[in-house]
CSV table of C-alpha atoms in Angstrom, one decimal:
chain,number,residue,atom,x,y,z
Y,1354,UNK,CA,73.8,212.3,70.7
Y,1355,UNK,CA,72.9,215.2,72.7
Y,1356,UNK,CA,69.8,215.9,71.3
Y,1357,UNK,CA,68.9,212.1,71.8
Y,1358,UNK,CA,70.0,211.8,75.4
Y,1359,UNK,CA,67.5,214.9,76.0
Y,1360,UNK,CA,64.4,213.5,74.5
Y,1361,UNK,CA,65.0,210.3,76.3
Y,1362,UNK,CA,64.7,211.9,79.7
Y,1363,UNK,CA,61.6,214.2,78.6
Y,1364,UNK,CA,60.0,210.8,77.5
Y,1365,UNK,CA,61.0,209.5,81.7
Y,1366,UNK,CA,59.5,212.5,83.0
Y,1367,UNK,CA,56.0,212.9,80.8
Y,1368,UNK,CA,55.7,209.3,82.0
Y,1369,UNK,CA,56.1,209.9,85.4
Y,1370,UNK,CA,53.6,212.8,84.8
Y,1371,UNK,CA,51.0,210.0,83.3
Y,1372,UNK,CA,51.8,207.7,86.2
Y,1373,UNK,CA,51.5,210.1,89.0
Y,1374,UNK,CA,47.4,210.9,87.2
Y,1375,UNK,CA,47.4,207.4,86.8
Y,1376,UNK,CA,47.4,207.0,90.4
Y,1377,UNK,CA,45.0,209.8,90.9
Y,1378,UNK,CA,47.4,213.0,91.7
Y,1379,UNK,CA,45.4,216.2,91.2
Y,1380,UNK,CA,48.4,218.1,90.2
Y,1381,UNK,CA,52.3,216.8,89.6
Y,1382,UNK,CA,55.3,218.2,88.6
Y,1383,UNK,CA,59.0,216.7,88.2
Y,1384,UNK,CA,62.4,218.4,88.1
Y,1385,UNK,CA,65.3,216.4,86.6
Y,1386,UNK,CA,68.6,217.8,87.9
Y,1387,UNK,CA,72.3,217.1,87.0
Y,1388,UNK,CA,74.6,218.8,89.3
Y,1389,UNK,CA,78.7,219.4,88.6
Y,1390,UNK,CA,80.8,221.2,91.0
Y,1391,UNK,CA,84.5,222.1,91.5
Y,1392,UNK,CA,85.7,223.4,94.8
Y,1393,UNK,CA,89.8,224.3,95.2
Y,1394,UNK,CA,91.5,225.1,98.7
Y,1395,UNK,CA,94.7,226.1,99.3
Y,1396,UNK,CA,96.6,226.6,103.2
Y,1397,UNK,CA,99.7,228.2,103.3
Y,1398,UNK,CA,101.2,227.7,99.9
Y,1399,UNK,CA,99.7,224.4,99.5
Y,1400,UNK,CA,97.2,222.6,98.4
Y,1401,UNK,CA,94.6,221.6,100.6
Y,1402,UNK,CA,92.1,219.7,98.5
Y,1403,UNK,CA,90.3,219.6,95.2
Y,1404,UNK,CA,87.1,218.2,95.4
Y,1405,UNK,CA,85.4,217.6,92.0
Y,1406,UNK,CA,81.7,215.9,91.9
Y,1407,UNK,CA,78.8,214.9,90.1
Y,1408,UNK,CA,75.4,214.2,90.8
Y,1409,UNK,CA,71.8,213.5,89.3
Y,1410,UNK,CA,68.6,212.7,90.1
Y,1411,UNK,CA,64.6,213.4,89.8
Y,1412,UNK,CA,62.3,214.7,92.0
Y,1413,UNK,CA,58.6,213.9,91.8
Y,1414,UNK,CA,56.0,216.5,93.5
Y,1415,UNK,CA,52.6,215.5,93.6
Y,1416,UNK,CA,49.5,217.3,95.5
Y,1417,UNK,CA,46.1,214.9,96.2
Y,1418,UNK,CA,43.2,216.1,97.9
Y,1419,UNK,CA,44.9,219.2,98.5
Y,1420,UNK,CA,48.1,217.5,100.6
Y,1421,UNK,CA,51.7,217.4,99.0
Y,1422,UNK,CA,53.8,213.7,98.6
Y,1423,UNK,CA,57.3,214.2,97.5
Y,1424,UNK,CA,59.9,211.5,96.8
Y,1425,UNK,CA,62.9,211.3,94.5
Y,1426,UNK,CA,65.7,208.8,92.5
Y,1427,UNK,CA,68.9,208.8,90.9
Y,1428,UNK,CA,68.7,205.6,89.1
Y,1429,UNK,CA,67.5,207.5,85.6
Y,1430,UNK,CA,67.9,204.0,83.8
Y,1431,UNK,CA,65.5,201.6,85.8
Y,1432,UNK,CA,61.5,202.3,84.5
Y,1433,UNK,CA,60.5,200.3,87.4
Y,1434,UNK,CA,62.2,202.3,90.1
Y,1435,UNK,CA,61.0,205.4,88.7
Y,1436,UNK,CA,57.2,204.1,88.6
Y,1437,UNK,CA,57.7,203.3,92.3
Y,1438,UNK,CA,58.8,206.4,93.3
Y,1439,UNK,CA,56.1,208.4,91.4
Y,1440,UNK,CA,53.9,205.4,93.7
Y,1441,UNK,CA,55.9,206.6,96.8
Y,1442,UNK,CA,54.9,210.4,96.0
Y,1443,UNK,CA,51.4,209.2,96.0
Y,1444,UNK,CA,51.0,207.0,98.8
Y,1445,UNK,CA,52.7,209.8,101.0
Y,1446,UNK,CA,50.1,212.6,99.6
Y,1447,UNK,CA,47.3,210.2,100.0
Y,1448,UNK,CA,48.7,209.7,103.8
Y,1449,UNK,CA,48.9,213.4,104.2
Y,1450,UNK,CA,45.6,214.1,103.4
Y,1451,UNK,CA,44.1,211.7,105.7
Y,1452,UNK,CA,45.5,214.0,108.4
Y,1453,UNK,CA,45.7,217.6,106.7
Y,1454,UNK,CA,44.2,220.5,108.4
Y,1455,UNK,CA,44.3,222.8,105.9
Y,1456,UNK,CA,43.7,222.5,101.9
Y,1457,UNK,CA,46.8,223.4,99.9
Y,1458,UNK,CA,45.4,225.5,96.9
Y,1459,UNK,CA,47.7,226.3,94.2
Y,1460,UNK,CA,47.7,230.0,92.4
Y,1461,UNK,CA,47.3,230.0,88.6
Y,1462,UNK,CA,50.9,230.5,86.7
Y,1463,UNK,CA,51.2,230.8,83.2
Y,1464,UNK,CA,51.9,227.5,80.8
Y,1465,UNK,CA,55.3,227.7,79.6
Y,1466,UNK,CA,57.5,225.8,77.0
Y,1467,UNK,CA,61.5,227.5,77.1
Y,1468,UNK,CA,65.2,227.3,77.9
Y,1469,UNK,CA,67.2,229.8,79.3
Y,1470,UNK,CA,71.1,229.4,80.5
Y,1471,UNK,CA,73.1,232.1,82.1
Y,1472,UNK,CA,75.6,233.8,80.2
Y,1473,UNK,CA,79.7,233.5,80.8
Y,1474,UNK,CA,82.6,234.3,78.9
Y,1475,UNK,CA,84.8,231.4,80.1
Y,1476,UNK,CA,83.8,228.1,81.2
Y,1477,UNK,CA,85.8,227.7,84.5
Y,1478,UNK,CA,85.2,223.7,84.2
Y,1479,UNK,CA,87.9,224.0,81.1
Y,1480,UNK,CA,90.8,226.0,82.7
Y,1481,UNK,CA,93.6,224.2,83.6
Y,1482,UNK,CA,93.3,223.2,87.4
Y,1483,UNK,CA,97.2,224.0,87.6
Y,1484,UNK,CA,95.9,228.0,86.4
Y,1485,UNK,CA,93.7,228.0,89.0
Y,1486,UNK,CA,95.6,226.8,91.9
Y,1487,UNK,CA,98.8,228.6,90.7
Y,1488,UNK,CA,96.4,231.5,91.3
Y,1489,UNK,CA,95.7,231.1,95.1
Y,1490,UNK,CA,99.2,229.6,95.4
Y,1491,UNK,CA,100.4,233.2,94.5
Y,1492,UNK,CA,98.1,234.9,97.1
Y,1493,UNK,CA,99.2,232.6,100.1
Y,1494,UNK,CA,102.9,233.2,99.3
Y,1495,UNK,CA,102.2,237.1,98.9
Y,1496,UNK,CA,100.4,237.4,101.9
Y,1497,UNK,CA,103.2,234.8,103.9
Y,1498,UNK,CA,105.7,237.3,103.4
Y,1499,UNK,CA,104.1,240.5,105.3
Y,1500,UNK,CA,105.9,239.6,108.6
Y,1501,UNK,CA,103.0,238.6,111.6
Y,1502,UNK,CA,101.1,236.8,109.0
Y,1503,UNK,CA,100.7,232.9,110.6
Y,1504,UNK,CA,98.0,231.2,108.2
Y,1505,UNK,CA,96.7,232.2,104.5
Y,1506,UNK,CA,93.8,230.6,102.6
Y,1507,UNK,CA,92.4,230.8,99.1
Y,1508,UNK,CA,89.9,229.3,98.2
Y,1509,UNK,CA,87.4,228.5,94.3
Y,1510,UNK,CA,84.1,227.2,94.1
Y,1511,UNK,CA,82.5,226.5,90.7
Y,1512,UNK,CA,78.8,225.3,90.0
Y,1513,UNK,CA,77.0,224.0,87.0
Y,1514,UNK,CA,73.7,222.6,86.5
Y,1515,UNK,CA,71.2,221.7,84.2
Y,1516,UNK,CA,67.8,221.6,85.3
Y,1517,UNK,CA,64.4,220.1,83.5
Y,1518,UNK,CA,61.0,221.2,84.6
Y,1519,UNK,CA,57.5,219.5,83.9
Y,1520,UNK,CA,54.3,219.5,84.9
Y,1521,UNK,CA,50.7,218.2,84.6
Y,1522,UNK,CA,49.7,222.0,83.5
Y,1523,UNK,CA,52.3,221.4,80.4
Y,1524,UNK,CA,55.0,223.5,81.2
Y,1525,UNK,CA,57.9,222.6,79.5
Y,1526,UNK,CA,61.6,224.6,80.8
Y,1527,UNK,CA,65.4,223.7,80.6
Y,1528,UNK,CA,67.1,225.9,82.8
Y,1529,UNK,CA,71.3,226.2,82.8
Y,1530,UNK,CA,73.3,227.9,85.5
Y,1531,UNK,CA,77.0,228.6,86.4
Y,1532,UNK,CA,78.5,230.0,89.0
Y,1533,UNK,CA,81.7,230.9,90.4
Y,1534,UNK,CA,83.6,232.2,93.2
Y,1535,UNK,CA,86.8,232.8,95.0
Y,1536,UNK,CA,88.3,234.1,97.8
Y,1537,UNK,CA,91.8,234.4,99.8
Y,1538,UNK,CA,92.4,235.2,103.6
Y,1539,UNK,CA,94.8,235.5,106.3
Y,1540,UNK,CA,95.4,235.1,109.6
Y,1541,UNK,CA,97.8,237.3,112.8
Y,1542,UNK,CA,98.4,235.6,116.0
Y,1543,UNK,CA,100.1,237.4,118.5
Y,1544,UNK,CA,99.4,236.2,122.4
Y,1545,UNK,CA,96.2,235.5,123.1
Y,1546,UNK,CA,94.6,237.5,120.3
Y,1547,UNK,CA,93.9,236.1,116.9
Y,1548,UNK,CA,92.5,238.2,113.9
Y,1549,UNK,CA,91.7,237.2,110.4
Y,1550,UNK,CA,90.9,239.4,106.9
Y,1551,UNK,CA,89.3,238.5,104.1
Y,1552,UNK,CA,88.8,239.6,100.8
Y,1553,UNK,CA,86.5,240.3,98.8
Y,1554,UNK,CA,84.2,239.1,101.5
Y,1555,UNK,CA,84.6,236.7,105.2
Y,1556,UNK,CA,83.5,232.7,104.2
Y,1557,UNK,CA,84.9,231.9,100.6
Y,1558,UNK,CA,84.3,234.5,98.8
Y,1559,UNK,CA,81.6,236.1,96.5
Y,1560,UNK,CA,79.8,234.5,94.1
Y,1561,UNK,CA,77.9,235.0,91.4
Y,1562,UNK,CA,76.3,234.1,87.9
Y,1563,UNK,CA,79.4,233.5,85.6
Y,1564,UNK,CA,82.2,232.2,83.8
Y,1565,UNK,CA,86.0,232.5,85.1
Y,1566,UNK,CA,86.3,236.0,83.8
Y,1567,UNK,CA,84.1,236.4,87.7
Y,1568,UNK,CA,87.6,235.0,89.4
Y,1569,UNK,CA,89.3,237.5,87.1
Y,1570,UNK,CA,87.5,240.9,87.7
Y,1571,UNK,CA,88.1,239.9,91.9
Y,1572,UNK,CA,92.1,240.7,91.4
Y,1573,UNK,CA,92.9,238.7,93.8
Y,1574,UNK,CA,96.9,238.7,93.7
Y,1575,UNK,CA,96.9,242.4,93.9
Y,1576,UNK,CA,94.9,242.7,96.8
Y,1577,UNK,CA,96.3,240.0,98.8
Y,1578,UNK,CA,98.9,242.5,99.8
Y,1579,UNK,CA,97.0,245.2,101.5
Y,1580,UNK,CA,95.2,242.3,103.1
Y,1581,UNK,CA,98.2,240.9,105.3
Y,1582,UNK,CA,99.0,244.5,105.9
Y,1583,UNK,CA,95.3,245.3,107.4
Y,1584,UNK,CA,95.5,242.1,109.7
Y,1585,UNK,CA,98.9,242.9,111.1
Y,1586,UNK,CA,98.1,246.0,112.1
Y,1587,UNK,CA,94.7,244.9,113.5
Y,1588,UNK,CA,97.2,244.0,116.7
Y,1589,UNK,CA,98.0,247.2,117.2
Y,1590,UNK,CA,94.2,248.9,116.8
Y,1591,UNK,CA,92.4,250.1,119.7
Y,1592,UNK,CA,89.6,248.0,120.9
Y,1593,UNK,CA,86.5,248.8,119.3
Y,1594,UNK,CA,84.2,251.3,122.1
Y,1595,UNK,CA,81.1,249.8,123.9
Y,1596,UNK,CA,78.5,252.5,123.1
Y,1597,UNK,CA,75.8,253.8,121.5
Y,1598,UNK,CA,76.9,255.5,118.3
Y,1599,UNK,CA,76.5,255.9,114.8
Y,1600,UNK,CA,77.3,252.7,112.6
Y,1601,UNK,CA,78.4,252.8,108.6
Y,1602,UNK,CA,78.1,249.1,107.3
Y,1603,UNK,CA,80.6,248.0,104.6
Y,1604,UNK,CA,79.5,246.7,101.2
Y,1605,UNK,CA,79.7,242.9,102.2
Y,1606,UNK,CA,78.2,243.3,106.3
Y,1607,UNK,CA,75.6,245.2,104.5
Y,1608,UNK,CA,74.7,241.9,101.9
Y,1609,UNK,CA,74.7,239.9,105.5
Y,1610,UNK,CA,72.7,242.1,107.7
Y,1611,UNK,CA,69.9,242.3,104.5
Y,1612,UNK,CA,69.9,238.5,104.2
Y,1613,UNK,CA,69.0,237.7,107.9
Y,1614,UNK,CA,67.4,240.6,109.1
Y,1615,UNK,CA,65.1,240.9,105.7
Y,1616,UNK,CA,65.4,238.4,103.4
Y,1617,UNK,CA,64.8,235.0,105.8
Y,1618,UNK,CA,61.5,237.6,107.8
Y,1619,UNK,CA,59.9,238.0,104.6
Y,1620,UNK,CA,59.5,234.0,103.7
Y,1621,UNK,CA,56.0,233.7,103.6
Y,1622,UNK,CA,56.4,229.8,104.3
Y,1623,UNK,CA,58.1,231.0,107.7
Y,1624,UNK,CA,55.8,233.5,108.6
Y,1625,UNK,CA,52.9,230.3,108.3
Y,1626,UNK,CA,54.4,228.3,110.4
Y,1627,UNK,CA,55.7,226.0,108.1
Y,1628,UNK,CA,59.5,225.7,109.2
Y,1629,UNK,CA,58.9,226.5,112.6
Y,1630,UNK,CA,60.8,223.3,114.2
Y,1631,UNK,CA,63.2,223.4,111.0
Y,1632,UNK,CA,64.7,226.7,110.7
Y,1633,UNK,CA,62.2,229.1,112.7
Y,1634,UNK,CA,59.4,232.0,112.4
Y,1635,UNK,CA,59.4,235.3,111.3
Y,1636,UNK,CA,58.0,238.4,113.3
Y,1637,UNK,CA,56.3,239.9,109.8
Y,1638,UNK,CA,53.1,237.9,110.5
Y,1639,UNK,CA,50.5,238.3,107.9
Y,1640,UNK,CA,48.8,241.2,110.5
Y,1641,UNK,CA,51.5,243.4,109.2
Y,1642,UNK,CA,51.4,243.3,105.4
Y,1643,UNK,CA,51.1,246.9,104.6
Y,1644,UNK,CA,50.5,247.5,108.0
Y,1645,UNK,CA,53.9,247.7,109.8
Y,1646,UNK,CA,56.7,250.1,109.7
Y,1647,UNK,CA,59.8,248.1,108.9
Y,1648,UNK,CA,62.3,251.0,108.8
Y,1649,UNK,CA,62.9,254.5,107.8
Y,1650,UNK,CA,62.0,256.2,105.0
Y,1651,UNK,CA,65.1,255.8,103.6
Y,1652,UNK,CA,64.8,252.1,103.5
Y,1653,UNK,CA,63.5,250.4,100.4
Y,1654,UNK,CA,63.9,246.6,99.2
Y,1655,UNK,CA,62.9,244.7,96.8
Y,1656,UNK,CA,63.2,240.5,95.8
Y,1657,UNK,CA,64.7,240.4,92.0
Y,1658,UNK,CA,64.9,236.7,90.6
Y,1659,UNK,CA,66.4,238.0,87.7
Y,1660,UNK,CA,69.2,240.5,88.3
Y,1661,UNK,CA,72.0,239.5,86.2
Y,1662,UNK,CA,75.3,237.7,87.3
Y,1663,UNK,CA,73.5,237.2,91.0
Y,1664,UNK,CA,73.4,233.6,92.2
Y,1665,UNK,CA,69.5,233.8,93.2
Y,1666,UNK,CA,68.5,234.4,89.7
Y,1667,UNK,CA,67.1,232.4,87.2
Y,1668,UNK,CA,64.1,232.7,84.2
Y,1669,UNK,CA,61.8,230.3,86.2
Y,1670,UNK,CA,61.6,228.9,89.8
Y,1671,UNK,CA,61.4,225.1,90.6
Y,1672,UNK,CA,57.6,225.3,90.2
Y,1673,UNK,CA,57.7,226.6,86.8
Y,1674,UNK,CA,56.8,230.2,87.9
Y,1675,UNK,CA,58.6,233.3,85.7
Y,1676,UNK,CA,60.8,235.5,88.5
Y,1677,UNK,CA,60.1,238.6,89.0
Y,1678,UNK,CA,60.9,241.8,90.7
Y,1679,UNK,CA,58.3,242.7,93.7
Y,1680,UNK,CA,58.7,245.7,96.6
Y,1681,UNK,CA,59.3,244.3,100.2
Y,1682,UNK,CA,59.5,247.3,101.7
Y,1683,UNK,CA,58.7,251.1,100.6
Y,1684,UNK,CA,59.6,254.0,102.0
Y,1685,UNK,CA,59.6,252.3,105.6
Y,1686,UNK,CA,56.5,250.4,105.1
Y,1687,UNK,CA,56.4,246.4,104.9
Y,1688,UNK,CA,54.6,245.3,101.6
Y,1689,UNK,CA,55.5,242.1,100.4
Y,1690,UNK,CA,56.4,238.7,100.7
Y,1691,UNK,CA,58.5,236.0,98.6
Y,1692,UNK,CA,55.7,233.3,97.9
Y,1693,UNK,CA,55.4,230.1,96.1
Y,1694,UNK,CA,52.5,228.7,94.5
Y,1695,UNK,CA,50.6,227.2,97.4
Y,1696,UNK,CA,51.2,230.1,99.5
Y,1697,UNK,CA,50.9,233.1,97.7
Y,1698,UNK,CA,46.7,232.5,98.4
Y,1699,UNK,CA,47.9,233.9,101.7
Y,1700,UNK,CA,49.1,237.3,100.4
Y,1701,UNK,CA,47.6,238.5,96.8
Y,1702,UNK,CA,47.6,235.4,95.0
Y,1703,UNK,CA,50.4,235.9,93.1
Y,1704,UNK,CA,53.6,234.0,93.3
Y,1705,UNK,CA,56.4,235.9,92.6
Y,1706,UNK,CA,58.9,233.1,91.6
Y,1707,UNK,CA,60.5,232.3,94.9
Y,1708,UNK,CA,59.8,228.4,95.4
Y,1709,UNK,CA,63.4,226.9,95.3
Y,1710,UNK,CA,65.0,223.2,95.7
Y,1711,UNK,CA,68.7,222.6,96.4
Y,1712,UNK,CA,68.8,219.8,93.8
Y,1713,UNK,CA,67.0,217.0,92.6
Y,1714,UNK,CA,66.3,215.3,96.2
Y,1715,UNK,CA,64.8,218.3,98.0
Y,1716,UNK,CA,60.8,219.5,97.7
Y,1717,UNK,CA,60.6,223.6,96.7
Y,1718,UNK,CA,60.2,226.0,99.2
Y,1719,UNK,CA,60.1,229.5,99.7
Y,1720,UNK,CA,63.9,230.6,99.8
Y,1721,UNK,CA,65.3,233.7,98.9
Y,1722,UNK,CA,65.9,235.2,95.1
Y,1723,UNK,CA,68.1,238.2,95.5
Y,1724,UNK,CA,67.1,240.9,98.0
Y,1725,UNK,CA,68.1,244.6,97.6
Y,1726,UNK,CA,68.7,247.3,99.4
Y,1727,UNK,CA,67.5,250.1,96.8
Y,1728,UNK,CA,70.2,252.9,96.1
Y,1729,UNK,CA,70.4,256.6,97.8
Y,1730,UNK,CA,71.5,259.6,96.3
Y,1731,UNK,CA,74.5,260.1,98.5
Y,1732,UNK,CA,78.2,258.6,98.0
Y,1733,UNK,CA,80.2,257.0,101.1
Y,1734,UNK,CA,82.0,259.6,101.3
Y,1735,UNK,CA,79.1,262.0,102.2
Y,1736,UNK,CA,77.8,259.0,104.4
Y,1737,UNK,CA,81.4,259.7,107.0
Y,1738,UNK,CA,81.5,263.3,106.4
Y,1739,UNK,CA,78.1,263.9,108.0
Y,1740,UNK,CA,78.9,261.3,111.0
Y,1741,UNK,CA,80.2,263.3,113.7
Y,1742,UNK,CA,80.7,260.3,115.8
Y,1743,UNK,CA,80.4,256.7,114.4
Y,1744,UNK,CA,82.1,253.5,113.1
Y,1745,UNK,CA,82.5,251.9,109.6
Y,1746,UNK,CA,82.6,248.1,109.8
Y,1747,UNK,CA,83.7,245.8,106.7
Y,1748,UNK,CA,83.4,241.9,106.5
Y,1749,UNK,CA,81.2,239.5,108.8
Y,1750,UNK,CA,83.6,237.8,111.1
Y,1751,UNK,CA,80.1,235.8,113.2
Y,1752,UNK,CA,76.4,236.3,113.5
Y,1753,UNK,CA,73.8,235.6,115.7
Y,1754,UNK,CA,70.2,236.0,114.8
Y,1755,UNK,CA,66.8,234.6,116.9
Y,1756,UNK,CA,64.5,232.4,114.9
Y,1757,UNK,CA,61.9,234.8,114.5
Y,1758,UNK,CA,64.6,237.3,112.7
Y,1759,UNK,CA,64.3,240.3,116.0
Y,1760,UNK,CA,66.9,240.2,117.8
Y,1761,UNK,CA,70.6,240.1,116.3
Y,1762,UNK,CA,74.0,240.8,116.9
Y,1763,UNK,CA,77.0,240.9,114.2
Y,1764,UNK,CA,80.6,240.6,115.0
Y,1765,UNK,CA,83.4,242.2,112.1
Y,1766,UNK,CA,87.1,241.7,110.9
Y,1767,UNK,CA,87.5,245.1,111.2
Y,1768,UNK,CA,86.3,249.0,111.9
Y,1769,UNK,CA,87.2,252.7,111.6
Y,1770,UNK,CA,86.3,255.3,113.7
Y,1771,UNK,CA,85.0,258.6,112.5
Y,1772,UNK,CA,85.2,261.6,114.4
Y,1773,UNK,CA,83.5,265.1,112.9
Y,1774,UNK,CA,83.2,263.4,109.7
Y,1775,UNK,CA,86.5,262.0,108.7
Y,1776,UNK,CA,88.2,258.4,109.7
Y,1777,UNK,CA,90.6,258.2,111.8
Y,1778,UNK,CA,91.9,255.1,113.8
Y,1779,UNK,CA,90.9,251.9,113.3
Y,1780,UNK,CA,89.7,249.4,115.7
Y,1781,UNK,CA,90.0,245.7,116.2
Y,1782,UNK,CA,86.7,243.7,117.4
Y,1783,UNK,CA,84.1,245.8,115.6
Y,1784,UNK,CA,80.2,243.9,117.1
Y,1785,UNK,CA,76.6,245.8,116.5
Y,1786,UNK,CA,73.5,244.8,117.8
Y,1787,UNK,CA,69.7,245.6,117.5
Y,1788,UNK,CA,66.3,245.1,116.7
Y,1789,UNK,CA,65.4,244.5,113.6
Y,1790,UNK,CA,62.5,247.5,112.6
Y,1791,UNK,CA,64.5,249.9,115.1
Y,1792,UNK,CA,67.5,249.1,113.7
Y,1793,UNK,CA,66.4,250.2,109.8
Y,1794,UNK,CA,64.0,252.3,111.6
Y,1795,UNK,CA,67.5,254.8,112.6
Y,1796,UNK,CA,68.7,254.6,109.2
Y,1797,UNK,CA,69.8,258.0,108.1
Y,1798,UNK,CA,71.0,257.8,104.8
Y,1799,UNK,CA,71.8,254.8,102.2
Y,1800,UNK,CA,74.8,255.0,100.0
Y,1801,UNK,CA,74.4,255.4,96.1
């Protein structure tokens, strides 16, 4: 029955494909997309809401006379909806080019027939819901019992999706993915000041490629403990100094500060222009591809669409591109870009796999794989003993960044001081600013 329900909606899309050259489309491509999610809060010992939900639909892509058309339908069943929105696709490409300034070239990619899932060990979808709130259940009462503590949160999000990719080029590729997450905090309020800690990271969680075994590895009971004990105290902390000093950043600030500060200024679709009135700009105009200093020589990053158990990995993108891993920065010195298909001509020609669509409804853009902060060669521990004066911050509390990724400030749950190379009190309020290149520009040293 499987097998049968999956040849019936190859047979929808290659005629969509037909259709959409039918009409005259130089180039399409259609994604089918069937979505499942699970996401599980708990406040305070109780439950707070279990949202399951289910969704599925097709998106048709079509470029004509070098201008995109994009529309999309959820009603899978209905031959005469899906012809009219492969005609909707086309009548908005054929709009577009009436008015397009500038030719939309696509960059060859290989043609590709495959199927690729992500590997797990347990299927989160098929453990007992009562397992999985019992779990947070446990970490709100633990934490409810360190005296100060006034709210605690837990929180489990699981993702599943199937994903079929086809185009006019004859690239054929079934894509699965699962994800899952958790995370549990808590909250002190005493007078007029408030402080929260979360674990493993600020905002629900981590998350990541995987089965339930991902909730398992967090051990979340036993550290929901030390976490009630951290935010009590918090009270008593100094207030973080206002100065110029050195600055350690945590594990989880440091996934933040890469994300904004690199990952979103290296989307080439940004730096054109594209998403100017939708989500900004980016200072790394094409003037500075391997010719701008980005940061020290300490500082290299890379894109990696297929680092395993990461949630911006898959074999493929949503244009039917393999990912890949491609430098960003070297030594210092800016050198790439994440680039889709149509505009990778502005770079080297070569799209590295980072066109993405958040579902069936959306049109790919350029959107972030993974970005990495490559290893050093010393440990943490060397990293504070060779800070004579500085601050270690853990876990984003608010950011602010401008729309060109420059200027940004980042606020934290908590900090350390370190005086002549060893910790010593900590500090409530924790907030860094900069700009961007000086910011990475002063970086001394990257942990291993």
């Amino acid at each position: 029955m499987k097998s049968q329900l999956e040849n019936a909606m190859k047979d929808i899309l290659r005629k969509a494909l037909e259709h959409a050259s039918d009409l005259g489309a130089n180039y399409a491509d259609v994604r089918f997309s069937h979505l499942e999610t699970e996401s599980i809060s708990v406040k305070n010992g109780s439950v707070l809401g279990v949202d399951c939900h289910v969704d599925w639909g097709i998106g048709v892509r079509v470029l004509y006379d070098g201008a995109w058309g994009f529309a999309s339908n959820p009603d899978l069943d209905d031959p005469e909806r899906m012809f009219k929105t492969v005609q909707r696709a086309v009548d908005l490409a054929k709009a577009s080019a009436k008015v397009n300034s500038s030719i939309v070239k696509l960059v060859d990619k290989p043609r590709v027939t495959d199927n690729w899932s992500s590997l797990f060990h347990r299927d989160p979808f098929e453990i007992d819901l009562e397992q999985k709130l019992r779990l947070l259940i446990d970490c709100s009462n633990v934490m409810s019992m360190v005296d100060g503590v006034c709210i605690t949160k837990g929180s489990m999000d699981f993702m599943r999706e199937k994903r079929l990719y086809m185009d006019t080029e004859g690239s054929e590729i079934e894509q699965k993915v699962l994800q899952s997450g958790a995370g549990i905090s808590c909250m002190s309020l005493n007078g007029n000041e408030v402080h929260s800690r979360s674990y493993p990271s600020s905002f629900r969680g981590n998350h990541q490629m995987g089965g339930y075994e991902v909730i398992e590895s967090m051990n979340l009971r036993e550290m929901a403990p030390k976490l009630a004990s951290e935010v009590v105290q918090l009270h008593k902390a100094k207030l973080c100094p206002s100065e110029k000093m050195d600055l350690i950043i945590g594990k989880s600030q440091l996934v933040l500060q890469v994300h904004e500060s690199c990952g979103h200024a290296v989307e080439l679709d940004r730096v054109l222009g594209y998403e100017a009135n939708f989500a900004g700009t980016s200072f790394l105009t094409l003037d500075k591809w391997k010719n701008f200093t980005y940061g020290s020589e300490k500082v290299n990053l890379y894109q990696d669409g297929t680092t395993p158990e990461a949630i911006g990995s898959a074999k493929y993108d949503d244009e039917g591109v393999p990912c890949t891993n491609t430098e960003l920065v070297r030594e210092g010195q800016f050198v790439g870009y994440l680039k889709s298909r149509d505009s990778a001509i502005f770079e080297n020609g070569l799209s590295n796999g980072a066109a993405r669509a958040q579902g069936w409804k959306n049109v790919p853009i350029v959107r972030m794989t993974n970005i990495h902060l490559a290893p050093g060669d010393e440990t943490l521990d060397e990293l504070i003993s060779s800070t004579r004066h500085g601050i270690l911050m853990e876990d984003n509390s608010s950011w602010s960044i401008d729309d060109r990724r420059w200027n940004f400030q980042f606020a934290t749950e908590i900090g350390w001081m370190i005086e002549k190379g060893k910790i010593t009190d900590m500090v409530k309020y924790p907030t860094y600013t900069g700009i961007t290149p000086n910011f990475w520009g002063n970086c001394e040293g990257v942990a291993n």
